[in-house]
Amino acid sequence: QSCHRPAGQRASQGPGSGGLPEGVEYIPTRKKGKNPMKPVGVAWYSLYARTRLGYLFYLRQVKKARERYPHGHSVPQPYCFPGVKILPIPVLSNNYSYLVIDTGSSQAAVIDPSDPLAVQAAIEEEGVMLDAIFCTHKHWDHSGGNETLCQKHSSCRVYGSALDAIPQLTNPLADREKVSVGCLTFEALATPGHTVGHMVYVLDGAPFGSPPCLFSGDLLFLAGCGRPFEGSPETMLASLDVATGLGEDTLLWPGHEYALECLTFASLLELDNSALEQKLQWAVQQRQEKRSTCPSTLGEELTYNPFLRTHRPELQEALGLWQGAGEDPDAFRARVLKEVRRRKDLYQAT
């Protein structure tokens, strides 16, 4: 596979570069890939996250996805910087795993290996050695391939938070702890909310002349964010602030292909957001061609992702929310985030 270099990506895949053919009107649809967490309630979530029934459900997901998408749900585009290659691996019905390769030593790490067969196929095709698995959190659609890959790669280490019951965990990480794989350096950031032990991983791009790369799991998606199953709006807001503090040039590599759904929802909140409108047109074109929408940048996300715009008066007004006299600004932002989340959950349920 040829690599796509980020400088060219930004010119060719920017929010305003795509769009529909002239004369074609886009009518938003809510049809999307099945989300295993969609029908969630307290009982369902407990079964999925804490019992063997969740694992059996995951196995069924894998089987059905392999039958429906034998070549993956999307067409990914590898990214190359001098010395590093990032290969998105489309797995299940809308997940992404990522194979990150130090091209000088052929050492590699994988983030969130959902389907071990798809990940192993990528490892073999690239001819690399798997040294590390980085798990963002415990959910089976992000960690289900750990055991099989560890059996095949005996020296592979599994990293993640000790607060999450991550399968095969060998190296628990603390917040801000760094791990080297060949010449690659990853920093783990604690971002609780979706789960109590959720972590994201930041690849230091400076040695390769590239921006930082954020592998966000279920914290942050293109125009969306994960549901706070094990945290409050305040906790999730603090975790999102950790992500946005990385800088606007940071490349965002999310755990799911939810772009079209999330952008369509966001467009219902901010009717006059031109950046959002352009990004939606671009995403429609990408998904019509079954192309991945990854990555975006945090700078882009700040212009259209409602979960990152809780400080924006235009979003607050659209939601009919105003800061109370004497109300702490972050407490108000958490209240805005809670309302955006409530509306998004209602949107998903319809």
mmCIF file of N, CA and C in Angstrom, residues 43-87:
data_model
loop_
_atom_site.group_PDB
_atom_site.id
_atom_site.type_symbol
_atom_site.label_atom_id
_atom_site.label_comp_id
_atom_site.label_asym_id
_atom_site.label_seq_id
_atom_site.Cartn_x
_atom_site.Cartn_y
_atom_site.Cartn_z
ATOM 1 N N ALA A 43 -28.349 -2.467 33.200
ATOM 2 C CA ALA A 43 -28.214 -3.925 33.218
ATOM 3 C C ALA A 43 -27.433 -4.415 32.002
ATOM 4 N N TRP A 44 -27.768 -3.893 30.812
ATOM 5 C CA TRP A 44 -27.082 -4.317 29.594
ATOM 6 C C TRP A 44 -25.594 -3.971 29.661
ATOM 7 N N TYR A 45 -25.275 -2.779 30.124
ATOM 8 C CA TYR A 45 -23.873 -2.391 30.193
ATOM 9 C C TYR A 45 -23.107 -3.286 31.159
ATOM 10 N N SER A 46 -23.709 -3.604 32.283
ATOM 11 C CA SER A 46 -23.050 -4.489 33.253
ATOM 12 C C SER A 46 -22.779 -5.856 32.650
ATOM 13 N N LEU A 47 -23.746 -6.374 31.894
ATOM 14 C CA LEU A 47 -23.548 -7.673 31.245
ATOM 15 C C LEU A 47 -22.442 -7.598 30.202
ATOM 16 N N TYR A 48 -22.446 -6.541 29.395
ATOM 17 C CA TYR A 48 -21.463 -6.409 28.318
ATOM 18 C C TYR A 48 -20.052 -6.227 28.868
ATOM 19 N N ALA A 49 -19.912 -5.396 29.875
ATOM 20 C CA ALA A 49 -18.581 -5.011 30.336
ATOM 21 C C ALA A 49 -18.014 -5.937 31.404
ATOM 22 N N ARG A 50 -18.877 -6.694 32.106
ATOM 23 C CA ARG A 50 -18.388 -7.377 33.303
ATOM 24 C C ARG A 50 -18.625 -8.887 33.322
ATOM 25 N N THR A 51 -19.262 -9.436 32.302
ATOM 26 C CA THR A 51 -19.560 -10.870 32.340
ATOM 27 C C THR A 51 -19.121 -11.550 31.049
ATOM 28 N N ARG A 52 -19.130 -12.873 31.074
ATOM 29 C CA ARG A 52 -18.773 -13.656 29.891
ATOM 30 C C ARG A 52 -19.783 -13.464 28.763
ATOM 31 N N LEU A 53 -20.994 -13.071 29.101
ATOM 32 C CA LEU A 53 -21.985 -12.807 28.061
ATOM 33 C C LEU A 53 -21.509 -11.700 27.118
ATOM 34 N N GLY A 54 -20.813 -10.715 27.691
ATOM 35 C CA GLY A 54 -20.261 -9.653 26.859
ATOM 36 C C GLY A 54 -19.237 -10.180 25.882
ATOM 37 N N TYR A 55 -18.404 -11.101 26.338
ATOM 38 C CA TYR A 55 -17.393 -11.700 25.468
ATOM 39 C C TYR A 55 -18.041 -12.521 24.358
ATOM 40 N N LEU A 56 -19.087 -13.264 24.693
ATOM 41 C CA LEU A 56 -19.787 -14.052 23.680
ATOM 42 C C LEU A 56 -20.454 -13.141 22.654
ATOM 43 N N PHE A 57 -20.977 -12.027 23.123
ATOM 44 C CA PHE A 57 -21.578 -11.056 22.209
ATOM 45 C C PHE A 57 -20.510 -10.496 21.267
ATOM 46 N N TYR A 58 -19.335 -10.217 21.816
ATOM 47 C CA TYR A 58 -18.223 -9.729 21.005
ATOM 48 C C TYR A 58 -17.843 -10.754 19.930
ATOM 49 N N LEU A 59 -17.765 -12.032 20.294
ATOM 50 C CA LEU A 59 -17.425 -13.067 19.313
ATOM 51 C C LEU A 59 -18.447 -13.098 18.179
ATOM 52 N N ARG A 60 -19.710 -12.892 18.526
ATOM 53 C CA ARG A 60 -20.759 -12.847 17.501
ATOM 54 C C ARG A 60 -20.566 -11.631 16.593
ATOM 55 N N GLN A 61 -20.190 -10.504 17.196
ATOM 56 C CA GLN A 61 -19.894 -9.299 16.412
ATOM 57 C C GLN A 61 -18.787 -9.566 15.398
ATOM 58 N N VAL A 62 -17.726 -10.199 15.875
ATOM 59 C CA VAL A 62 -16.579 -10.462 15.008
ATOM 60 C C VAL A 62 -16.985 -11.352 13.842
ATOM 61 N N LYS A 63 -17.714 -12.418 14.132
ATOM 62 C CA LYS A 63 -18.135 -13.357 13.097
ATOM 63 C C LYS A 63 -18.989 -12.663 12.040
ATOM 64 N N LYS A 64 -19.955 -11.884 12.478
ATOM 65 C CA LYS A 64 -20.855 -11.212 11.543
ATOM 66 C C LYS A 64 -20.102 -10.164 10.710
ATOM 67 N N ALA A 65 -19.178 -9.437 11.350
ATOM 68 C CA ALA A 65 -18.441 -8.403 10.624
ATOM 69 C C ALA A 65 -17.522 -9.016 9.577
ATOM 70 N N ARG A 66 -16.893 -10.143 9.908
ATOM 71 C CA ARG A 66 -16.023 -10.801 8.918
ATOM 72 C C ARG A 66 -16.821 -11.259 7.708
ATOM 73 N N GLU A 67 -18.050 -11.704 7.938
ATOM 74 C CA GLU A 67 -18.896 -12.143 6.829
ATOM 75 C C GLU A 67 -19.370 -10.950 5.998
ATOM 76 N N ARG A 68 -19.753 -9.872 6.673
ATOM 77 C CA ARG A 68 -20.322 -8.719 5.972
ATOM 78 C C ARG A 68 -19.252 -7.847 5.322
ATOM 79 N N TYR A 69 -18.107 -7.709 6.022
ATOM 80 C CA TYR A 69 -17.033 -6.844 5.512
ATOM 81 C C TYR A 69 -15.734 -7.652 5.419
ATOM 82 N N PRO A 70 -15.626 -8.538 4.453
ATOM 83 C CA PRO A 70 -14.426 -9.382 4.369
ATOM 84 C C PRO A 70 -13.141 -8.588 4.161
ATOM 85 N N HIS A 71 -13.250 -7.381 3.638
ATOM 86 C CA HIS A 71 -12.074 -6.535 3.429
ATOM 87 C C HIS A 71 -12.102 -5.295 4.323
ATOM 88 N N GLY A 72 -12.960 -5.317 5.345
ATOM 89 C CA GLY A 72 -13.060 -4.174 6.242
ATOM 90 C C GLY A 72 -14.189 -3.243 5.854
ATOM 91 N N HIS A 73 -14.689 -2.490 6.834
ATOM 92 C CA HIS A 73 -15.845 -1.625 6.594
ATOM 93 C C HIS A 73 -15.500 -0.355 5.823
ATOM 94 N N SER A 74 -14.207 -0.012 5.755
ATOM 95 C CA SER A 74 -13.781 1.221 5.091
ATOM 96 C C SER A 74 -12.465 0.979 4.366
ATOM 97 N N VAL A 75 -12.174 1.876 3.424
ATOM 98 C CA VAL A 75 -10.886 1.835 2.732
ATOM 99 C C VAL A 75 -9.951 2.797 3.461
ATOM 100 N N PRO A 76 -8.981 2.263 4.198
ATOM 101 C CA PRO A 76 -8.081 3.150 4.951
ATOM 102 C C PRO A 76 -6.942 3.650 4.072
ATOM 103 N N GLN A 77 -6.291 4.704 4.517
ATOM 104 C CA GLN A 77 -5.127 5.223 3.812
ATOM 105 C C GLN A 77 -3.955 5.269 4.779
ATOM 106 N N PRO A 78 -2.902 4.470 4.560
ATOM 107 C CA PRO A 78 -1.734 4.537 5.457
ATOM 108 C C PRO A 78 -1.111 5.930 5.441
ATOM 109 N N TYR A 79 -0.539 6.307 6.574
ATOM 110 C CA TYR A 79 0.154 7.590 6.699
ATOM 111 C C TYR A 79 1.619 7.326 6.971
ATOM 112 N N CYS A 80 2.492 8.037 6.248
ATOM 113 C CA CYS A 80 3.926 7.888 6.444
ATOM 114 C C CYS A 80 4.560 9.231 6.778
ATOM 115 N N PHE A 81 5.396 9.209 7.803
ATOM 116 C CA PHE A 81 6.331 10.282 8.083
ATOM 117 C C PHE A 81 7.718 9.655 7.974
ATOM 118 N N PRO A 82 8.767 10.431 7.864
ATOM 119 C CA PRO A 82 10.107 9.835 7.839
ATOM 120 C C PRO A 82 10.365 9.027 9.118
ATOM 121 N N GLY A 83 10.402 7.716 8.982
ATOM 122 C CA GLY A 83 10.692 6.862 10.127
ATOM 123 C C GLY A 83 9.491 6.227 10.789
ATOM 124 N N VAL A 84 8.276 6.603 10.391
ATOM 125 C CA VAL A 84 7.092 6.036 11.043
ATOM 126 C C VAL A 84 5.966 5.860 10.023
ATOM 127 N N LYS A 85 5.211 4.791 10.203
ATOM 128 C CA LYS A 85 4.051 4.526 9.358
ATOM 129 C C LYS A 85 2.861 4.199 10.257
ATOM 130 N N ILE A 86 1.726 4.806 9.976
ATOM 131 C CA ILE A 86 0.490 4.547 10.711
ATOM 132 C C ILE A 86 -0.493 3.893 9.762
ATOM 133 N N LEU A 87 -0.921 2.692 10.118
ATOM 134 C CA LEU A 87 -1.844 1.941 9.271
ATOM 135 C C LEU A 87 -3.162 1.726 10.015
#
